[in-house]
């Protein structure tokens, strides 16, 4: 059953990657200016961070604790209502802080990336849609309903983005109109997964007084806070490079860099599909104490991910010069960005689902020690390397952080 789901989500992810290549490699670079590409990509990155903070760890709480609440006859003990209210309250609180403290954001980006300042307010609906998609995606994954959310996100979203770029290409909208359509396109997946949850009879938003929720609530909130800090640290470690390039260089350089990040992400498709399926399964293994099955899953995931990832890395690297022929000449500056990021990702893939296992275990707090320290390390290395090597320096910093993230726990015995 898990293998079947994993295969389906992988097929969907590869189909989405094909559409993504059309958008990121052929359409966007040839329709949009590099700084406009940088804006579009960076808005999504910032929305992800925004949503991660605002969610208060609700997605991870769902993956870890929903197996204890899963009882359709009892409306899952009011779990969906409680977790939705919890994350919505978090979004309101964080949004107030974002509005109140927007001045430092303006000051950091107004000279190097003025477009990002101009479209600042579009980040709020993007973040809200991202939060709800992630929450309902986790809920549906816990119900082993992986296929539809994957279909909407991997294929539907990319088709919506294709439409937004084509509208600009044919002169049907100006750039501001494109940004509006682009934001709406990124909001549609959240609406579709909520509608799907209603159709399958799992939109259980009725408030219920639950002794189970009262008993586990304290542990859930504690777990959510630590998983939030951990996920936020990892997300910052993965995206701080693009954010710093926009502030230290410009949005044009960010556009080239983030395009190479996407090219690198193609080799991660089997790995990410595995993680989507593995989370709820590992949580069940912890609940039933089936450590032998968890060990077998870990070894199989590591082997498959490394072999497939290495093959895709070599395939893309060998054909990199041919790929650049379909893009404006300035994008060739990203060749070694792919090399450094790709090597870092290979190490990450070889580690398999170790992060998932640790995050769903009783020792989930240990991971925060490494990720928070590595965020500081990533910021410092970017500050040192970007002035010297430009976008290649940011890629070297990210590669180094990924390698340390996966080897430090082994070396230290954690």
GROMACS .gro file of C-alpha atoms in nm:
model
  414
    1UNK     CA    1   0.000   0.000   0.000
    2UNK     CA    2   0.269   0.261   0.090
    3UNK     CA    3   0.474   0.152  -0.214
    4UNK     CA    4   0.172   0.205  -0.440
    5UNK     CA    5   0.110   0.553  -0.298
    6UNK     CA    6   0.479   0.637  -0.327
    7UNK     CA    7   0.486   0.525  -0.689
    8UNK     CA    8   0.179   0.731  -0.778
    9UNK     CA    9   0.310   1.045  -0.609
   10UNK     CA   10   0.647   0.999  -0.781
   11UNK     CA   11   0.482   0.970  -1.122
   12UNK     CA   12   0.278   1.282  -1.050
   13UNK     CA   13   0.591   1.464  -0.931
   14UNK     CA   14   0.779   1.378  -1.251
   15UNK     CA   15   0.486   1.498  -1.461
   16UNK     CA   16   0.482   1.819  -1.259
   17UNK     CA   17   0.856   1.856  -1.307
   18UNK     CA   18   0.811   1.839  -1.684
   19UNK     CA   19   0.562   2.127  -1.666
   20UNK     CA   20   0.791   2.304  -1.421
   21UNK     CA   21   1.078   2.281  -1.668
   22UNK     CA   22   0.857   2.438  -1.930
   23UNK     CA   23   0.782   2.723  -1.690
   24UNK     CA   24   1.122   2.774  -1.529
   25UNK     CA   25   1.359   2.699  -1.816
   26UNK     CA   26   1.172   2.786  -2.135
   27UNK     CA   27   0.886   3.024  -2.057
   28UNK     CA   28   0.977   3.244  -1.760
   29UNK     CA   29   1.338   3.328  -1.857
   30UNK     CA   30   1.229   3.421  -2.209
   31UNK     CA   31   0.917   3.617  -2.111
   32UNK     CA   32   1.023   3.780  -1.784
   33UNK     CA   33   1.334   3.982  -1.704
   34UNK     CA   34   1.573   3.811  -1.457
   35UNK     CA   35   1.467   4.050  -1.178
   36UNK     CA   36   1.101   3.966  -1.246
   37UNK     CA   37   1.183   3.595  -1.228
   38UNK     CA   38   1.362   3.668  -0.902
   39UNK     CA   39   1.056   3.846  -0.765
   40UNK     CA   40   0.819   3.562  -0.853
   41UNK     CA   41   1.047   3.297  -0.701
   42UNK     CA   42   1.136   3.497  -0.391
   43UNK     CA   43   0.772   3.577  -0.312
   44UNK     CA   44   0.708   3.202  -0.285
   45UNK     CA   45   1.015   3.153  -0.065
   46UNK     CA   46   0.911   3.431   0.173
   47UNK     CA   47   0.551   3.301   0.181
   48UNK     CA   48   0.682   2.956   0.281
   49UNK     CA   49   0.880   3.102   0.572
   50UNK     CA   50   0.587   3.325   0.672
   51UNK     CA   51   0.346   3.030   0.667
   52UNK     CA   52   0.590   2.809   0.855
   53UNK     CA   53   0.610   3.055   1.144
   54UNK     CA   54   0.236   3.128   1.142
   55UNK     CA   55   0.138   2.759   1.144
   56UNK     CA   56   0.294   2.705   1.489
   57UNK     CA   57   0.399   2.358   1.380
   58UNK     CA   58   0.043   2.246   1.297
   59UNK     CA   59   0.144   2.033   0.997
   60UNK     CA   60   0.396   1.837   1.201
   61UNK     CA   61   0.150   1.803   1.489
   62UNK     CA   62  -0.097   1.650   1.242
   63UNK     CA   63   0.152   1.397   1.106
   64UNK     CA   64   0.274   1.298   1.453
   65UNK     CA   65  -0.049   1.290   1.655
   66UNK     CA   66  -0.339   1.231   1.416
   67UNK     CA   67  -0.301   0.847   1.436
   68UNK     CA   68  -0.420   0.878   1.799
   69UNK     CA   69  -0.733   1.073   1.694
   70UNK     CA   70  -0.822   0.887   1.376
   71UNK     CA   71  -1.182   0.782   1.436
   72UNK     CA   72  -1.430   0.898   1.173
   73UNK     CA   73  -1.732   0.793   1.381
   74UNK     CA   74  -1.625   1.041   1.651
   75UNK     CA   75  -1.530   1.320   1.407
   76UNK     CA   76  -1.165   1.245   1.486
   77UNK     CA   77  -1.226   1.385   1.838
   78UNK     CA   78  -1.245   1.739   1.699
   79UNK     CA   79  -0.881   1.726   1.580
   80UNK     CA   80  -0.925   1.913   1.249
   81UNK     CA   81  -1.124   2.196   1.408
   82UNK     CA   82  -0.869   2.238   1.689
   83UNK     CA   83  -0.563   2.233   1.463
   84UNK     CA   84  -0.723   2.470   1.210
   85UNK     CA   85  -0.821   2.718   1.481
   86UNK     CA   86  -0.472   2.691   1.632
   87UNK     CA   87  -0.293   2.766   1.303
   88UNK     CA   88  -0.538   3.042   1.206
   89UNK     CA   89  -0.475   3.218   1.536
   90UNK     CA   90  -0.104   3.187   1.469
   91UNK     CA   91  -0.144   3.342   1.126
   92UNK     CA   92  -0.337   3.640   1.262
   93UNK     CA   93  -0.075   3.703   1.531
   94UNK     CA   94   0.221   3.672   1.294
   95UNK     CA   95   0.053   3.889   1.029
   96UNK     CA   96   0.009   4.169   1.283
   97UNK     CA   97   0.380   4.147   1.362
   98UNK     CA   98   0.469   4.148   0.991
   99UNK     CA   99   0.267   4.463   0.933
  100UNK     CA  100   0.402   4.637   1.243
  101UNK     CA  101   0.766   4.554   1.170
  102UNK     CA  102   0.773   4.585   0.790
  103UNK     CA  103   1.014   4.880   0.799
  104UNK     CA  104   1.334   4.669   0.840
  105UNK     CA  105   1.222   4.463   0.539
  106UNK     CA  106   1.184   4.780   0.334
  107UNK     CA  107   1.522   4.911   0.444
  108UNK     CA  108   1.707   4.589   0.354
  109UNK     CA  109   1.555   4.548   0.007
  110UNK     CA  110   1.452   4.892  -0.118
  111UNK     CA  111   1.779   4.965  -0.303
  112UNK     CA  112   1.882   4.623  -0.431
  113UNK     CA  113   1.534   4.473  -0.488
  114UNK     CA  114   1.273   4.752  -0.512
  115UNK     CA  115   1.019   4.523  -0.684
  116UNK     CA  116   1.004   4.309  -0.371
  117UNK     CA  117   0.916   4.614  -0.162
  118UNK     CA  118   0.656   4.725  -0.418
  119UNK     CA  119   0.471   4.392  -0.400
  120UNK     CA  120   0.514   4.339  -0.025
  121UNK     CA  121   0.139   4.321   0.051
  122UNK     CA  122   0.088   4.029  -0.187
  123UNK     CA  123   0.288   3.814   0.055
  124UNK     CA  124   0.000   3.798   0.306
  125UNK     CA  125  -0.255   3.609   0.089
  126UNK     CA  126   0.027   3.391  -0.047
  127UNK     CA  127   0.130   3.294   0.306
  128UNK     CA  128  -0.229   3.223   0.413
  129UNK     CA  129  -0.288   2.995   0.114
  130UNK     CA  130   0.044   2.820   0.180
  131UNK     CA  131  -0.046   2.763   0.545
  132UNK     CA  132  -0.385   2.607   0.466
  133UNK     CA  133  -0.249   2.393   0.185
  134UNK     CA  134   0.027   2.254   0.409
  135UNK     CA  135  -0.220   2.190   0.692
  136UNK     CA  136  -0.478   2.007   0.481
  137UNK     CA  137  -0.206   1.827   0.289
  138UNK     CA  138  -0.072   1.687   0.618
  139UNK     CA  139  -0.425   1.594   0.727
  140UNK     CA  140  -0.493   1.412   0.400
  141UNK     CA  141  -0.154   1.242   0.410
  142UNK     CA  142  -0.238   1.114   0.758
  143UNK     CA  143  -0.554   0.966   0.606
  144UNK     CA  144  -0.333   0.816   0.330
  145UNK     CA  145  -0.502   1.039   0.074
  146UNK     CA  146  -0.174   1.150  -0.085
  147UNK     CA  147  -0.261   1.144  -0.452
  148UNK     CA  148  -0.500   1.438  -0.491
  149UNK     CA  149  -0.289   1.695  -0.297
  150UNK     CA  150   0.014   1.585  -0.499
  151UNK     CA  151  -0.182   1.616  -0.822
  152UNK     CA  152  -0.303   1.966  -0.734
  153UNK     CA  153   0.035   2.092  -0.616
  154UNK     CA  154   0.268   1.926  -0.863
  155UNK     CA  155   0.057   1.952  -1.179
  156UNK     CA  156  -0.237   2.184  -1.116
  157UNK     CA  157  -0.030   2.466  -0.965
  158UNK     CA  158   0.229   2.451  -1.242
  159UNK     CA  159  -0.041   2.463  -1.509
  160UNK     CA  160  -0.192   2.768  -1.338
  161UNK     CA  161   0.153   2.931  -1.343
  162UNK     CA  162   0.193   2.844  -1.711
  163UNK     CA  163  -0.132   3.026  -1.780
  164UNK     CA  164  -0.017   3.333  -1.586
  165UNK     CA  165   0.310   3.353  -1.784
  166UNK     CA  166   0.133   3.301  -2.117
  167UNK     CA  167  -0.111   3.581  -2.037
  168UNK     CA  168   0.188   3.813  -2.002
  169UNK     CA  169   0.363   3.670  -2.308
  170UNK     CA  170   0.062   3.740  -2.531
  171UNK     CA  171   0.016   4.090  -2.388
  172UNK     CA  172  -0.319   4.014  -2.226
  173UNK     CA  173  -0.194   4.151  -1.892
  174UNK     CA  174   0.089   4.384  -1.790
  175UNK     CA  175   0.344   4.283  -1.527
  176UNK     CA  176   0.125   4.397  -1.237
  177UNK     CA  177  -0.161   4.193  -1.380
  178UNK     CA  178   0.075   3.897  -1.409
  179UNK     CA  179   0.167   3.925  -1.039
  180UNK     CA  180  -0.203   3.927  -0.944
  181UNK     CA  181  -0.278   3.621  -1.159
  182UNK     CA  182   0.039   3.452  -1.028
  183UNK     CA  183  -0.070   3.505  -0.666
  184UNK     CA  184  -0.421   3.376  -0.740
  185UNK     CA  185  -0.269   3.070  -0.912
  186UNK     CA  186  -0.066   2.993  -0.600
  187UNK     CA  187  -0.378   3.027  -0.382
  188UNK     CA  188  -0.590   2.783  -0.585
  189UNK     CA  189  -0.430   2.457  -0.452
  190UNK     CA  190  -0.535   2.543  -0.096
  191UNK     CA  191  -0.896   2.599  -0.203
  192UNK     CA  192  -0.899   2.276  -0.406
  193UNK     CA  193  -0.768   2.053  -0.125
  194UNK     CA  194  -1.025   2.198   0.117
  195UNK     CA  195  -1.304   2.128  -0.135
  196UNK     CA  196  -1.165   1.775  -0.185
  197UNK     CA  197  -1.162   1.717   0.192
  198UNK     CA  198  -1.530   1.818   0.199
  199UNK     CA  199  -1.619   1.588  -0.093
  200UNK     CA  200  -1.463   1.280   0.069
  201UNK     CA  201  -1.649   1.352   0.393
  202UNK     CA  202  -1.343   1.439   0.602
  203UNK     CA  203  -1.396   1.813   0.655
  204UNK     CA  204  -1.468   1.758   1.023
  205UNK     CA  205  -1.467   2.118   1.147
  206UNK     CA  206  -1.725   2.070   1.420
  207UNK     CA  207  -1.593   2.182   1.762
  208UNK     CA  208  -1.600   1.888   2.001
  209UNK     CA  209  -1.513   1.863   2.369
  210UNK     CA  210  -1.261   1.579   2.367
  211UNK     CA  211  -1.090   1.425   2.669
  212UNK     CA  212  -0.826   1.286   2.433
  213UNK     CA  213  -0.754   1.634   2.297
  214UNK     CA  214  -0.739   1.773   2.651
  215UNK     CA  215  -0.501   1.499   2.760
  216UNK     CA  216  -0.262   1.528   2.464
  217UNK     CA  217  -0.301   1.901   2.401
  218UNK     CA  218  -0.002   2.007   2.612
  219UNK     CA  219   0.228   1.757   2.441
  220UNK     CA  220   0.098   1.856   2.099
  221UNK     CA  221   0.167   2.225   2.156
  222UNK     CA  222   0.514   2.148   2.293
  223UNK     CA  223   0.589   1.925   1.996
  224UNK     CA  224   0.452   2.189   1.758
  225UNK     CA  225   0.678   2.461   1.898
  226UNK     CA  226   0.992   2.250   1.871
  227UNK     CA  227   0.904   2.115   1.526
  228UNK     CA  228   0.825   2.471   1.416
  229UNK     CA  229   1.167   2.591   1.528
  230UNK     CA  230   1.331   2.290   1.366
  231UNK     CA  231   1.146   2.321   1.034
  232UNK     CA  232   1.196   2.696   1.030
  233UNK     CA  233   1.568   2.650   1.087
  234UNK     CA  234   1.590   2.399   0.804
  235UNK     CA  235   1.379   2.617   0.574
  236UNK     CA  236   1.598   2.918   0.649
  237UNK     CA  237   1.908   2.709   0.589
  238UNK     CA  238   1.766   2.615   0.248
  239UNK     CA  239   1.644   2.963   0.148
  240UNK     CA  240   1.863   3.218   0.324
  241UNK     CA  241   2.096   3.218   0.023
  242UNK     CA  242   1.829   3.354  -0.213
  243UNK     CA  243   1.710   3.606   0.045
  244UNK     CA  244   2.064   3.734   0.098
  245UNK     CA  245   2.142   3.748  -0.275
  246UNK     CA  246   1.837   3.973  -0.321
  247UNK     CA  247   1.960   4.203  -0.045
  248UNK     CA  248   2.335   4.195  -0.119
  249UNK     CA  249   2.328   4.182  -0.501
  250UNK     CA  250   1.989   4.226  -0.674
  251UNK     CA  251   1.673   4.047  -0.788
  252UNK     CA  252   1.829   3.967  -1.127
  253UNK     CA  253   2.097   3.755  -0.961
  254UNK     CA  254   1.825   3.602  -0.745
  255UNK     CA  255   1.629   3.508  -1.058
  256UNK     CA  256   1.927   3.321  -1.203
  257UNK     CA  257   2.009   3.155  -0.870
  258UNK     CA  258   1.655   3.039  -0.793
  259UNK     CA  259   1.618   2.905  -1.148
  260UNK     CA  260   1.920   2.683  -1.083
  261UNK     CA  261   1.768   2.583  -0.749
  262UNK     CA  262   1.466   2.458  -0.943
  263UNK     CA  263   1.684   2.265  -1.188
  264UNK     CA  264   1.852   2.102  -0.888
  265UNK     CA  265   1.515   2.018  -0.734
  266UNK     CA  266   1.433   1.780  -1.020
  267UNK     CA  267   1.684   1.528  -0.887
  268UNK     CA  268   1.498   1.543  -0.552
  269UNK     CA  269   1.162   1.425  -0.692
  270UNK     CA  270   1.186   1.060  -0.575
  271UNK     CA  271   1.326   1.176  -0.240
  272UNK     CA  272   1.046   1.423  -0.173
  273UNK     CA  273   0.783   1.172  -0.282
  274UNK     CA  274   0.933   0.925  -0.036
  275UNK     CA  275   0.921   1.183   0.245
  276UNK     CA  276   0.554   1.261   0.176
  277UNK     CA  277   0.464   0.896   0.223
  278UNK     CA  278   0.720   0.814   0.495
  279UNK     CA  279   0.604   1.066   0.759
  280UNK     CA  280   0.271   0.904   0.853
  281UNK     CA  281   0.419   0.553   0.818
  282UNK     CA  282   0.713   0.630   1.049
  283UNK     CA  283   0.471   0.784   1.301
  284UNK     CA  284   0.271   0.459   1.298
  285UNK     CA  285   0.591   0.254   1.340
  286UNK     CA  286   0.681   0.461   1.648
  287UNK     CA  287   0.329   0.415   1.787
  288UNK     CA  288   0.339   0.034   1.737
  289UNK     CA  289   0.715   0.010   1.825
  290UNK     CA  290   0.795  -0.170   1.498
  291UNK     CA  291   1.158  -0.059   1.488
  292UNK     CA  292   1.268  -0.345   1.261
  293UNK     CA  293   1.028  -0.227   0.991
  294UNK     CA  294   1.148   0.132   1.038
  295UNK     CA  295   1.509   0.023   0.995
  296UNK     CA  296   1.425  -0.165   0.676
  297UNK     CA  297   1.239   0.138   0.539
  298UNK     CA  298   1.532   0.366   0.621
  299UNK     CA  299   1.788   0.147   0.445
  300UNK     CA  300   1.574   0.100   0.138
  301UNK     CA  301   1.497   0.472   0.113
  302UNK     CA  302   1.865   0.570   0.145
  303UNK     CA  303   1.980   0.327  -0.123
  304UNK     CA  304   1.711   0.410  -0.375
  305UNK     CA  305   1.741   0.786  -0.326
  306UNK     CA  306   2.119   0.788  -0.366
  307UNK     CA  307   2.119   0.575  -0.683
  308UNK     CA  308   1.835   0.763  -0.852
  309UNK     CA  309   1.963   1.104  -0.738
  310UNK     CA  310   2.318   1.039  -0.860
  311UNK     CA  311   2.188   0.924  -1.197
  312UNK     CA  312   1.973   1.234  -1.242
  313UNK     CA  313   2.254   1.464  -1.124
  314UNK     CA  314   2.492   1.324  -1.388
  315UNK     CA  315   2.224   1.339  -1.657
  316UNK     CA  316   2.153   1.707  -1.592
  317UNK     CA  317   2.521   1.805  -1.550
  318UNK     CA  318   2.624   1.639  -1.879
  319UNK     CA  319   2.347   1.827  -2.063
  320UNK     CA  320   2.381   2.158  -1.877
  321UNK     CA  321   2.534   2.352  -2.169
  322UNK     CA  322   2.255   2.232  -2.399
  323UNK     CA  323   2.000   2.344  -2.142
  324UNK     CA  324   2.142   2.697  -2.138
  325UNK     CA  325   2.089   2.727  -2.513
  326UNK     CA  326   1.715   2.759  -2.448
  327UNK     CA  327   1.765   3.043  -2.200
  328UNK     CA  328   1.894   3.401  -2.221
  329UNK     CA  329   2.276   3.418  -2.212
  330UNK     CA  330   2.299   3.561  -1.859
  331UNK     CA  331   2.158   3.239  -1.710
  332UNK     CA  332   2.481   3.054  -1.799
  333UNK     CA  333   2.629   3.221  -1.489
  334UNK     CA  334   2.433   2.965  -1.288
  335UNK     CA  335   2.620   2.658  -1.418
  336UNK     CA  336   2.834   2.607  -1.108
  337UNK     CA  337   2.545   2.699  -0.882
  338UNK     CA  338   2.383   2.375  -0.999
  339UNK     CA  339   2.708   2.181  -0.945
  340UNK     CA  340   2.753   2.290  -0.583
  341UNK     CA  341   2.384   2.265  -0.490
  342UNK     CA  342   2.355   1.927  -0.663
  343UNK     CA  343   2.646   1.779  -0.467
  344UNK     CA  344   2.496   1.903  -0.143
  345UNK     CA  345   2.159   1.753  -0.229
  346UNK     CA  346   2.318   1.417  -0.312
  347UNK     CA  347   2.450   1.398   0.044
  348UNK     CA  348   2.106   1.492   0.174
  349UNK     CA  349   1.941   1.219  -0.033
  350UNK     CA  350   2.195   0.959   0.081
  351UNK     CA  351   2.086   1.027   0.440
  352UNK     CA  352   1.738   0.904   0.347
  353UNK     CA  353   1.457   0.961   0.596
  354UNK     CA  354   1.677   1.016   0.901
  355UNK     CA  355   1.526   1.360   0.960
  356UNK     CA  356   1.172   1.220   0.947
  357UNK     CA  357   1.259   0.944   1.192
  358UNK     CA  358   1.418   1.186   1.438
  359UNK     CA  359   1.141   1.445   1.409
  360UNK     CA  360   0.868   1.188   1.485
  361UNK     CA  361   1.061   1.030   1.774
  362UNK     CA  362   1.086   1.125   2.142
  363UNK     CA  363   1.424   1.283   2.065
  364UNK     CA  364   1.284   1.536   1.819
  365UNK     CA  365   1.434   1.821   2.023
  366UNK     CA  366   1.788   1.707   1.939
  367UNK     CA  367   1.748   1.802   1.573
  368UNK     CA  368   1.683   2.164   1.668
  369UNK     CA  369   2.032   2.193   1.815
  370UNK     CA  370   2.193   2.115   1.481
  371UNK     CA  371   1.960   2.307   1.252
  372UNK     CA  372   1.960   2.627   1.456
  373UNK     CA  373   2.339   2.624   1.474
  374UNK     CA  374   2.364   2.561   1.101
  375UNK     CA  375   2.134   2.855   1.024
  376UNK     CA  376   2.388   3.083   1.192
  377UNK     CA  377   2.668   2.906   1.005
  378UNK     CA  378   2.483   2.948   0.673
  379UNK     CA  379   2.427   3.320   0.730
  380UNK     CA  380   2.794   3.375   0.818
  381UNK     CA  381   2.923   3.177   0.519
  382UNK     CA  382   2.690   3.364   0.285
  383UNK     CA  383   2.807   3.696   0.427
  384UNK     CA  384   3.166   3.590   0.361
  385UNK     CA  385   3.129   3.414   0.025
  386UNK     CA  386   2.869   3.621  -0.164
  387UNK     CA  387   3.092   3.933  -0.181
  388UNK     CA  388   3.382   3.716  -0.306
  389UNK     CA  389   3.211   3.474  -0.544
  390UNK     CA  390   2.860   3.613  -0.603
  391UNK     CA  391   2.589   3.352  -0.656
  392UNK     CA  392   2.851   3.074  -0.667
  393UNK     CA  393   2.952   3.173  -0.314
  394UNK     CA  394   2.592   3.132  -0.197
  395UNK     CA  395   2.581   2.786  -0.357
  396UNK     CA  396   2.905   2.682  -0.183
  397UNK     CA  397   2.764   2.801   0.150
  398UNK     CA  398   2.445   2.597   0.097
  399UNK     CA  399   2.640   2.286  -0.007
  400UNK     CA  400   2.859   2.307   0.303
  401UNK     CA  401   2.556   2.350   0.530
  402UNK     CA  402   2.379   2.048   0.380
  403UNK     CA  403   2.684   1.827   0.426
  404UNK     CA  404   2.728   1.938   0.788
  405UNK     CA  405   2.355   1.895   0.856
  406UNK     CA  406   2.372   1.529   0.761
  407UNK     CA  407   2.714   1.438   0.904
  408UNK     CA  408   2.723   1.625   1.235
  409UNK     CA  409   2.462   1.399   1.404
  410UNK     CA  410   2.665   1.094   1.298
  411UNK     CA  411   2.999   1.235   1.411
  412UNK     CA  412   2.860   1.353   1.747
  413UNK     CA  413   2.671   1.030   1.806
  414UNK     CA  414   2.328   1.196   1.810
   0.00000   0.00000   0.00000
